mmCIF file of C-alpha atoms in Angstrom:
data_model
loop_
_atom_site.group_PDB
_atom_site.id
_atom_site.type_symbol
_atom_site.label_atom_id
_atom_site.label_comp_id
_atom_site.label_asym_id
_atom_site.label_seq_id
_atom_site.Cartn_x
_atom_site.Cartn_y
_atom_site.Cartn_z
ATOM 1 C CA MET A 1 29.278 -24.337 7.885
ATOM 2 C CA THR A 2 30.157 -20.991 9.461
ATOM 3 C CA ASP A 3 29.162 -20.658 13.136
ATOM 4 C CA LEU A 4 26.890 -17.615 13.044
ATOM 5 C CA THR A 5 27.170 -16.879 16.770
ATOM 6 C CA GLU A 6 30.884 -17.431 17.424
ATOM 7 C CA ASN A 7 32.725 -14.458 19.014
ATOM 8 C CA LEU A 8 29.857 -12.025 18.475
ATOM 9 C CA PRO A 9 29.833 -8.769 20.468
ATOM 10 C CA ASP A 10 26.959 -8.518 22.955
ATOM 11 C CA ASN A 11 25.332 -5.663 21.034
ATOM 12 C CA PHE A 12 25.440 -7.322 17.586
ATOM 13 C CA ARG A 13 22.618 -6.099 15.351
ATOM 14 C CA CYS A 14 20.955 -7.721 12.359
ATOM 15 C CA GLY A 15 17.986 -6.576 10.309
ATOM 16 C CA PHE A 16 16.295 -6.023 6.977
ATOM 17 C CA VAL A 17 16.604 -2.754 5.063
ATOM 18 C CA ALA A 18 14.339 -2.016 2.083
ATOM 19 C CA ILE A 19 15.587 0.242 -0.700
ATOM 20 C CA VAL A 20 12.682 1.952 -2.487
ATOM 21 C CA GLY A 21 12.128 4.777 -4.939
ATOM 22 C CA ARG A 22 10.900 5.516 -8.423
ATOM 23 C CA PRO A 23 12.722 3.892 -11.367
ATOM 24 C CA ASN A 24 16.232 5.081 -12.228
ATOM 25 C CA VAL A 25 17.175 6.831 -8.993
ATOM 26 C CA GLY A 26 20.086 4.412 -8.444
ATOM 27 C CA LYS A 27 18.671 1.878 -5.956
ATOM 28 C CA SER A 28 20.532 -1.123 -7.383
ATOM 29 C CA THR A 29 23.808 0.812 -7.683
ATOM 30 C CA LEU A 30 23.416 1.893 -4.066
ATOM 31 C CA MET A 31 22.979 -1.671 -2.817
ATOM 32 C CA ASN A 32 25.825 -3.033 -4.945
ATOM 33 C CA HIS A 33 28.242 -0.469 -3.516
ATOM 34 C CA MET A 34 27.122 -0.960 0.075
ATOM 35 C CA ILE A 35 27.803 -4.711 -0.078
ATOM 36 C CA GLY A 36 30.912 -4.278 -2.233
ATOM 37 C CA GLN A 37 29.778 -6.626 -5.002
ATOM 38 C CA LYS A 38 27.503 -6.453 -8.023
ATOM 39 C CA ILE A 39 24.384 -8.450 -7.164
ATOM 40 C CA SER A 40 21.507 -6.329 -8.474
ATOM 41 C CA ILE A 41 21.592 -5.346 -12.149
ATOM 42 C CA THR A 42 21.586 -1.741 -13.305
ATOM 43 C CA SER A 43 20.673 0.200 -16.430
ATOM 44 C CA GLU A 44 19.138 3.495 -17.491
ATOM 45 C CA LYS A 45 15.880 1.803 -18.484
ATOM 46 C CA ALA A 46 13.001 1.715 -16.007
ATOM 47 C CA GLN A 47 12.124 -1.545 -14.265
ATOM 48 C CA THR A 48 15.513 -3.217 -14.588
ATOM 49 C CA THR A 49 14.995 -4.813 -11.173
ATOM 50 C CA ARG A 50 11.968 -7.113 -11.317
ATOM 51 C CA LEU A 51 12.458 -9.528 -8.449
ATOM 52 C CA ARG A 52 13.335 -8.447 -4.940
ATOM 53 C CA VAL A 53 17.077 -8.972 -4.669
ATOM 54 C CA THR A 54 18.696 -9.451 -1.269
ATOM 55 C CA GLY A 55 22.249 -8.251 -0.660
ATOM 56 C CA ILE A 56 24.076 -9.001 2.593
ATOM 57 C CA GLU A 57 26.859 -7.010 4.232
ATOM 58 C CA THR A 58 28.321 -8.285 7.512
ATOM 59 C CA ARG A 59 30.636 -6.208 9.678
ATOM 60 C CA ARG A 60 32.122 -6.761 13.132
ATOM 61 C CA ASP A 61 28.988 -5.757 15.022
ATOM 62 C CA VAL A 62 26.179 -5.683 12.444
ATOM 63 C CA GLN A 63 24.668 -7.611 9.534
ATOM 64 C CA TYR A 64 22.704 -5.554 7.019
ATOM 65 C CA ILE A 65 20.231 -7.472 4.857
ATOM 66 C CA PHE A 66 19.354 -5.134 1.989
ATOM 67 C CA VAL A 67 16.262 -5.724 -0.128
ATOM 68 C CA ASP A 68 16.448 -4.002 -3.520
ATOM 69 C CA THR A 69 12.907 -3.561 -4.833
ATOM 70 C CA PRO A 70 11.578 -2.798 -8.327
ATOM 71 C CA GLY A 71 11.044 0.899 -9.042
ATOM 72 C CA PHE A 72 7.381 1.668 -8.356
ATOM 73 C CA GLN A 73 5.805 1.870 -11.807
ATOM 74 C CA THR A 74 2.971 4.254 -12.691
ATOM 75 C CA ARG A 75 3.307 4.682 -16.457
ATOM 76 C CA HIS A 76 2.972 1.185 -17.940
ATOM 77 C CA ARG A 77 -0.026 -0.560 -16.388
ATOM 78 C CA ASN A 78 -0.290 -4.295 -16.964
ATOM 79 C CA ALA A 79 -0.429 -7.395 -14.804
ATOM 80 C CA LEU A 80 3.388 -7.533 -14.603
ATOM 81 C CA ASN A 81 3.768 -4.006 -13.255
ATOM 82 C CA ASP A 82 0.835 -4.449 -10.883
ATOM 83 C CA ALA A 83 2.671 -7.481 -9.470
ATOM 84 C CA LEU A 84 5.912 -5.508 -9.195
ATOM 85 C CA ASN A 85 4.174 -2.686 -7.348
ATOM 86 C CA GLN A 86 2.594 -5.171 -4.960
ATOM 87 C CA SER A 87 6.096 -6.556 -4.346
ATOM 88 C CA VAL A 88 7.197 -3.083 -3.226
ATOM 89 C CA ARG A 89 4.222 -2.715 -0.858
ATOM 90 C CA SER A 90 4.817 -6.161 0.619
ATOM 91 C CA THR A 91 8.518 -5.503 1.229
ATOM 92 C CA LEU A 92 7.832 -2.297 3.143
ATOM 93 C CA SER A 93 5.675 -4.105 5.687
ATOM 94 C CA ASP A 94 8.350 -6.683 6.533
ATOM 95 C CA VAL A 95 11.546 -4.690 7.164
ATOM 96 C CA ASP A 96 13.234 -2.941 10.077
ATOM 97 C CA CYS A 97 14.325 0.188 8.191
ATOM 98 C CA VAL A 98 13.556 1.812 4.832
ATOM 99 C CA LEU A 99 15.829 3.785 2.521
ATOM 100 C CA PHE A 100 13.771 6.119 0.330
ATOM 101 C CA VAL A 101 16.011 7.075 -2.594
ATOM 102 C CA LEU A 102 15.631 10.340 -4.512
ATOM 103 C CA GLU A 103 17.740 11.901 -7.237
ATOM 104 C CA ALA A 104 19.394 15.153 -6.172
ATOM 105 C CA GLY A 105 17.395 18.180 -7.296
ATOM 106 C CA LYS A 106 14.472 16.112 -8.578
ATOM 107 C CA PHE A 107 11.264 15.527 -6.650
ATOM 108 C CA GLY A 108 8.190 14.987 -8.764
ATOM 109 C CA PRO A 109 4.834 13.177 -8.914
ATOM 110 C CA ALA A 110 6.451 9.740 -9.364
ATOM 111 C CA ASP A 111 8.485 10.259 -6.172
ATOM 112 C CA LEU A 112 5.349 11.351 -4.322
ATOM 113 C CA GLU A 113 3.548 8.172 -5.395
ATOM 114 C CA VAL A 114 6.272 6.111 -3.734
ATOM 115 C CA MET A 115 6.358 8.390 -0.695
ATOM 116 C CA VAL A 116 2.707 7.698 0.130
ATOM 117 C CA LEU A 117 3.630 3.999 0.443
ATOM 118 C CA LEU A 118 6.246 4.650 3.138
ATOM 119 C CA PRO A 119 5.322 2.897 6.391
ATOM 120 C CA LYS A 120 4.249 5.051 9.332
ATOM 121 C CA HIS A 121 5.690 2.728 11.957
ATOM 122 C CA ARG A 122 9.128 2.030 10.458
ATOM 123 C CA PRO A 123 12.152 4.367 10.445
ATOM 124 C CA VAL A 124 12.664 5.860 6.985
ATOM 125 C CA ILE A 125 15.960 7.438 5.903
ATOM 126 C CA CYS A 126 15.880 9.657 2.820
ATOM 127 C CA VAL A 127 18.917 9.054 0.603
ATOM 128 C CA ILE A 128 19.589 11.860 -1.881
ATOM 129 C CA ASN A 129 21.546 10.040 -4.580
ATOM 130 C CA LYS A 130 23.709 11.560 -7.337
ATOM 131 C CA ALA A 131 24.565 14.419 -4.984
ATOM 132 C CA ASP A 132 27.809 14.978 -6.897
ATOM 133 C CA GLN A 133 25.758 16.209 -9.867
ATOM 134 C CA LEU A 134 24.245 19.077 -7.886
ATOM 135 C CA LYS A 135 27.195 21.454 -7.617
ATOM 136 C CA ASP A 136 25.340 24.480 -6.224
ATOM 137 C CA LYS A 137 25.440 24.208 -2.414
ATOM 138 C CA ALA A 138 22.578 26.670 -1.994
ATOM 139 C CA GLU A 139 20.434 24.598 -4.358
ATOM 140 C CA MET A 140 21.218 21.437 -2.383
ATOM 141 C CA ALA A 141 20.397 23.203 0.903
ATOM 142 C CA GLY A 142 17.036 24.320 -0.481
ATOM 143 C CA PHE A 143 16.327 20.837 -1.767
ATOM 144 C CA LEU A 144 17.075 19.300 1.639
ATOM 145 C CA VAL A 145 14.646 21.717 3.310
ATOM 146 C CA LYS A 146 11.946 20.854 0.764
ATOM 147 C CA ILE A 147 12.387 17.122 1.359
ATOM 148 C CA SER A 148 12.458 17.463 5.146
ATOM 149 C CA GLU A 149 9.056 19.169 5.003
ATOM 150 C CA ALA A 150 7.542 16.445 2.799
ATOM 151 C CA HIS A 151 7.845 13.524 5.245
ATOM 152 C CA PRO A 152 9.029 12.879 8.836
ATOM 153 C CA PHE A 153 12.285 11.139 7.869
ATOM 154 C CA VAL A 154 14.514 10.031 10.733
ATOM 155 C CA ASP A 155 17.525 11.200 8.687
ATOM 156 C CA ILE A 156 18.319 12.731 5.308
ATOM 157 C CA ILE A 157 21.727 12.188 3.704
ATOM 158 C CA PRO A 158 23.127 13.187 0.288
ATOM 159 C CA VAL A 159 25.333 10.479 -1.277
ATOM 160 C CA SER A 160 26.821 9.389 -4.567
ATOM 161 C CA ALA A 161 26.251 5.650 -4.943
ATOM 162 C CA LYS A 162 28.200 5.504 -8.195
ATOM 163 C CA HIS A 163 31.322 7.024 -6.601
ATOM 164 C CA GLY A 164 30.848 5.477 -3.143
ATOM 165 C CA GLN A 165 30.600 8.847 -1.421
ATOM 166 C CA ARG A 166 29.208 8.931 2.165
ATOM 167 C CA LEU A 167 27.992 5.331 2.045
ATOM 168 C CA ASP A 168 29.769 4.421 5.289
ATOM 169 C CA GLU A 169 27.981 7.348 6.945
ATOM 170 C CA LEU A 170 24.694 6.056 5.563
ATOM 171 C CA MET A 171 25.325 2.608 7.004
ATOM 172 C CA ASP A 172 26.127 4.163 10.376
ATOM 173 C CA LEU A 173 22.727 5.889 10.252
ATOM 174 C CA ILE A 174 20.990 2.584 9.521
ATOM 175 C CA THR A 175 22.662 0.570 12.302
ATOM 176 C CA PRO A 176 20.747 1.907 15.359
ATOM 177 C CA HIS A 177 17.436 1.022 13.696
ATOM 178 C CA LEU A 178 18.292 -2.685 13.385
ATOM 179 C CA PRO A 179 17.362 -5.024 16.252
ATOM 180 C CA VAL A 180 19.964 -6.638 18.491
ATOM 181 C CA GLY A 181 20.350 -10.290 17.564
ATOM 182 C CA VAL A 182 22.495 -12.919 15.875
ATOM 183 C CA PRO A 183 23.268 -12.816 12.117
ATOM 184 C CA LEU A 184 20.800 -14.647 9.902
ATOM 185 C CA TYR A 185 23.358 -15.504 7.207
ATOM 186 C CA PRO A 186 27.006 -16.709 7.153
ATOM 187 C CA ILE A 187 29.453 -13.816 7.414
ATOM 188 C CA ASP A 188 30.918 -14.445 3.939
ATOM 189 C CA MET A 189 27.529 -14.590 2.169
ATOM 190 C CA VAL A 190 26.627 -11.585 -0.047
ATOM 191 C CA THR A 191 23.238 -12.646 -1.437
ATOM 192 C CA ASP A 192 20.496 -15.199 -0.819
ATOM 193 C CA LYS A 193 20.004 -15.673 -4.571
ATOM 194 C CA ASN A 194 21.500 -18.730 -6.274
ATOM 195 C CA GLU A 195 23.761 -18.787 -9.321
ATOM 196 C CA ARG A 196 20.906 -19.840 -11.597
ATOM 197 C CA PHE A 197 19.035 -16.645 -10.725
ATOM 198 C CA LEU A 198 22.146 -14.485 -11.048
ATOM 199 C CA ALA A 199 22.941 -15.911 -14.503
ATOM 200 C CA ALA A 200 19.556 -14.832 -15.867
ATOM 201 C CA GLU A 201 19.934 -11.405 -14.259
ATOM 202 C CA ILE A 202 23.325 -10.839 -15.854
ATOM 203 C CA VAL A 203 21.974 -11.665 -19.321
ATOM 204 C CA ARG A 204 19.011 -9.364 -18.729
ATOM 205 C CA GLU A 205 21.310 -6.522 -17.738
ATOM 206 C CA LYS A 206 23.265 -6.843 -20.997
ATOM 207 C CA LEU A 207 20.011 -6.802 -22.960
ATOM 208 C CA PHE A 208 19.003 -3.577 -21.214
ATOM 209 C CA ARG A 209 22.399 -1.989 -21.748
ATOM 210 C CA TYR A 210 23.017 -2.891 -25.386
ATOM 211 C CA LEU A 211 19.542 -2.678 -26.883
ATOM 212 C CA GLY A 212 18.784 0.735 -25.399
ATOM 213 C CA GLU A 213 15.569 2.209 -26.774
ATOM 214 C CA GLU A 214 15.176 -0.804 -29.059
ATOM 215 C CA LEU A 215 14.654 -3.063 -26.070
ATOM 216 C CA PRO A 216 11.182 -4.631 -26.119
ATOM 217 C CA TYR A 217 9.348 -3.561 -22.958
ATOM 218 C CA ALA A 218 7.619 -6.947 -22.777
ATOM 219 C CA MET A 219 10.716 -9.103 -22.340
ATOM 220 C CA ASN A 220 11.855 -11.618 -19.761
ATOM 221 C CA VAL A 221 14.896 -13.798 -19.191
ATOM 222 C CA GLU A 222 14.973 -17.212 -17.525
ATOM 223 C CA THR A 223 17.654 -19.851 -16.986
ATOM 224 C CA GLU A 224 16.514 -23.086 -18.655
ATOM 225 C CA ALA A 225 19.491 -25.222 -17.648
ATOM 226 C CA PHE A 226 22.392 -24.819 -15.216
ATOM 227 C CA GLU A 227 24.841 -27.701 -14.895
ATOM 228 C CA LEU A 228 28.243 -28.128 -13.298
ATOM 229 C CA ASP A 229 30.656 -30.042 -15.537
ATOM 230 C CA GLY A 230 33.766 -30.333 -13.407
ATOM 231 C CA ALA A 231 34.972 -26.762 -12.944
ATOM 232 C CA MET A 232 32.852 -25.595 -15.911
ATOM 233 C CA ARG A 233 29.344 -24.172 -15.568
ATOM 234 C CA ARG A 234 27.132 -24.935 -18.571
ATOM 235 C CA ILE A 235 24.304 -22.420 -18.665
ATOM 236 C CA HIS A 236 21.379 -22.132 -21.103
ATOM 237 C CA VAL A 237 19.364 -18.927 -20.890
ATOM 238 C CA GLN A 238 16.111 -18.167 -22.701
ATOM 239 C CA VAL A 239 14.953 -14.660 -23.641
ATOM 240 C CA LEU A 240 11.178 -14.334 -23.971
ATOM 241 C CA VAL A 241 9.724 -11.613 -26.220
ATOM 242 C CA ASP A 242 6.153 -10.830 -27.204
ATOM 243 C CA LYS A 243 6.392 -10.595 -31.012
ATOM 244 C CA PRO A 244 8.512 -12.024 -33.891
ATOM 245 C CA GLY A 245 9.808 -8.558 -34.793
ATOM 246 C CA GLN A 246 11.198 -8.179 -31.280
ATOM 247 C CA LYS A 247 13.140 -11.414 -31.682
ATOM 248 C CA ALA A 248 14.912 -9.927 -34.701
ATOM 249 C CA ILE A 249 15.806 -6.824 -32.670
ATOM 250 C CA VAL A 250 17.396 -8.882 -29.912
ATOM 251 C CA ILE A 251 19.370 -11.077 -32.332
ATOM 252 C CA GLY A 252 20.520 -8.192 -34.533
ATOM 253 C CA LYS A 253 21.969 -8.282 -38.035
ATOM 254 C CA ASN A 254 23.760 -11.586 -38.651
ATOM 255 C CA GLY A 255 23.341 -12.359 -34.954
ATOM 256 C CA GLU A 256 25.962 -9.777 -33.969
ATOM 257 C CA LYS A 257 23.932 -8.106 -31.208
ATOM 258 C CA LEU A 258 23.064 -11.344 -29.425
ATOM 259 C CA LYS A 259 26.662 -12.527 -29.764
ATOM 260 C CA LYS A 260 27.945 -9.356 -28.075
ATOM 261 C CA ILE A 261 25.358 -9.616 -25.302
ATOM 262 C CA SER A 262 26.184 -13.287 -24.711
ATOM 263 C CA THR A 263 29.947 -12.724 -24.695
ATOM 264 C CA GLU A 264 29.834 -9.901 -22.160
ATOM 265 C CA ALA A 265 27.343 -11.796 -19.998
ATOM 266 C CA ARG A 266 29.636 -14.841 -19.973
ATOM 267 C CA MET A 267 32.599 -12.692 -18.921
ATOM 268 C CA ASP A 268 30.611 -11.170 -16.048
ATOM 269 C CA MET A 269 29.494 -14.633 -14.930
ATOM 270 C CA GLU A 270 33.069 -15.917 -14.907
ATOM 271 C CA ARG A 271 34.092 -12.996 -12.683
ATOM 272 C CA LEU A 272 31.151 -13.450 -10.315
ATOM 273 C CA PHE A 273 31.294 -17.269 -10.152
ATOM 274 C CA ASP A 274 35.121 -17.358 -10.237
ATOM 275 C CA GLY A 275 35.249 -20.085 -12.874
ATOM 276 C CA LYS A 276 34.785 -20.952 -16.546
ATOM 277 C CA VAL A 277 31.313 -20.635 -18.076
ATOM 278 C CA PHE A 278 29.835 -22.080 -21.265
ATOM 279 C CA LEU A 279 26.802 -19.917 -22.085
ATOM 280 C CA GLN A 280 24.091 -20.309 -24.706
ATOM 281 C CA VAL A 281 21.373 -17.662 -25.081
ATOM 282 C CA TRP A 282 18.196 -18.347 -27.065
ATOM 283 C CA VAL A 283 15.407 -15.952 -28.061
ATOM 284 C CA LYS A 284 11.840 -17.276 -28.049
ATOM 285 C CA VAL A 285 8.548 -15.614 -28.992
ATOM 286 C CA LYS A 286 5.814 -16.102 -26.401
ATOM 287 C CA GLY A 287 2.907 -13.730 -26.920
ATOM 288 C CA GLY A 288 1.239 -12.210 -23.871
ATOM 289 C CA TRP A 289 3.725 -13.470 -21.293
ATOM 290 C CA ALA A 290 3.571 -10.161 -19.340
ATOM 291 C CA ASP A 291 -0.065 -10.913 -18.456
ATOM 292 C CA ASP A 292 0.416 -14.658 -17.914
ATOM 293 C CA VAL A 293 -0.914 -15.504 -14.439
ATOM 294 C CA ARG A 294 1.380 -18.506 -14.071
ATOM 295 C CA PHE A 295 4.421 -16.392 -14.924
ATOM 296 C CA LEU A 296 3.387 -13.746 -12.392
ATOM 297 C CA LYS A 297 3.415 -16.270 -9.534
ATOM 298 C CA GLN A 298 7.156 -15.646 -9.136
ATOM 299 C CA PHE A 299 6.499 -12.055 -8.022
ATOM 300 C CA GLU A 300 4.208 -13.096 -5.176
ATOM 301 C CA LEU A 301 7.084 -13.174 -2.725
#
């Protein structure tokens, strides 16, 4: 096991950083690029991230522990989204620093609803993502003034998570807000989530990406079995939908859609796990799962 305290500088810092914002502002993309590996799944559809995902980046004198939260949901009210929103509130009370992510040029009611949740006694940095899409410098300057007047942020920085622009500067802004102390995780560790969790997340990402608007809103993915067979990982993943018609959508004509989703998910798993994967994906109808109290227990983190 890696010695977490060996050869550490005296001023080593380590702390938790929450990434919050409305859906689709690029929170997961931001975290993935800051740790240099794809841990949190991304798509254009709201609520891709459902469980709080922790990404870890360790440098010579600092360990950042990023917590990627679900986008705070105001449109679709059910027990699932209430649990997700509570997850966001809980995360904000337990971290050392908060990144509040906005999309460049856009600041509306949904952003304001997240802003009112920002803690008063924690440093909050406003990250203006997708800054490369706002070409007019005067427009960006006006937007920065507007945001600075909306909340007492300790810093405001425009970035492009997708293109990796100014992310090192962002991390330099975070560092002073983390407490001095030893690292909490081994220096080569990039997430606290296990492979079983990551397998389900990868399948769910492909469902979001390839079903598009057809994707059933009430859908979940869980890993039923995960076994090591020598160097081979044998993984069985179950997709839960609410109605029989949704099952047909996920499977597609002659099973082609599910086959494509499964193939691309397997390829991503082999890259992430650095080994061969045998993957089976099943679709099961389970009515009302989004309001199932037992299911929701997993969000009470």
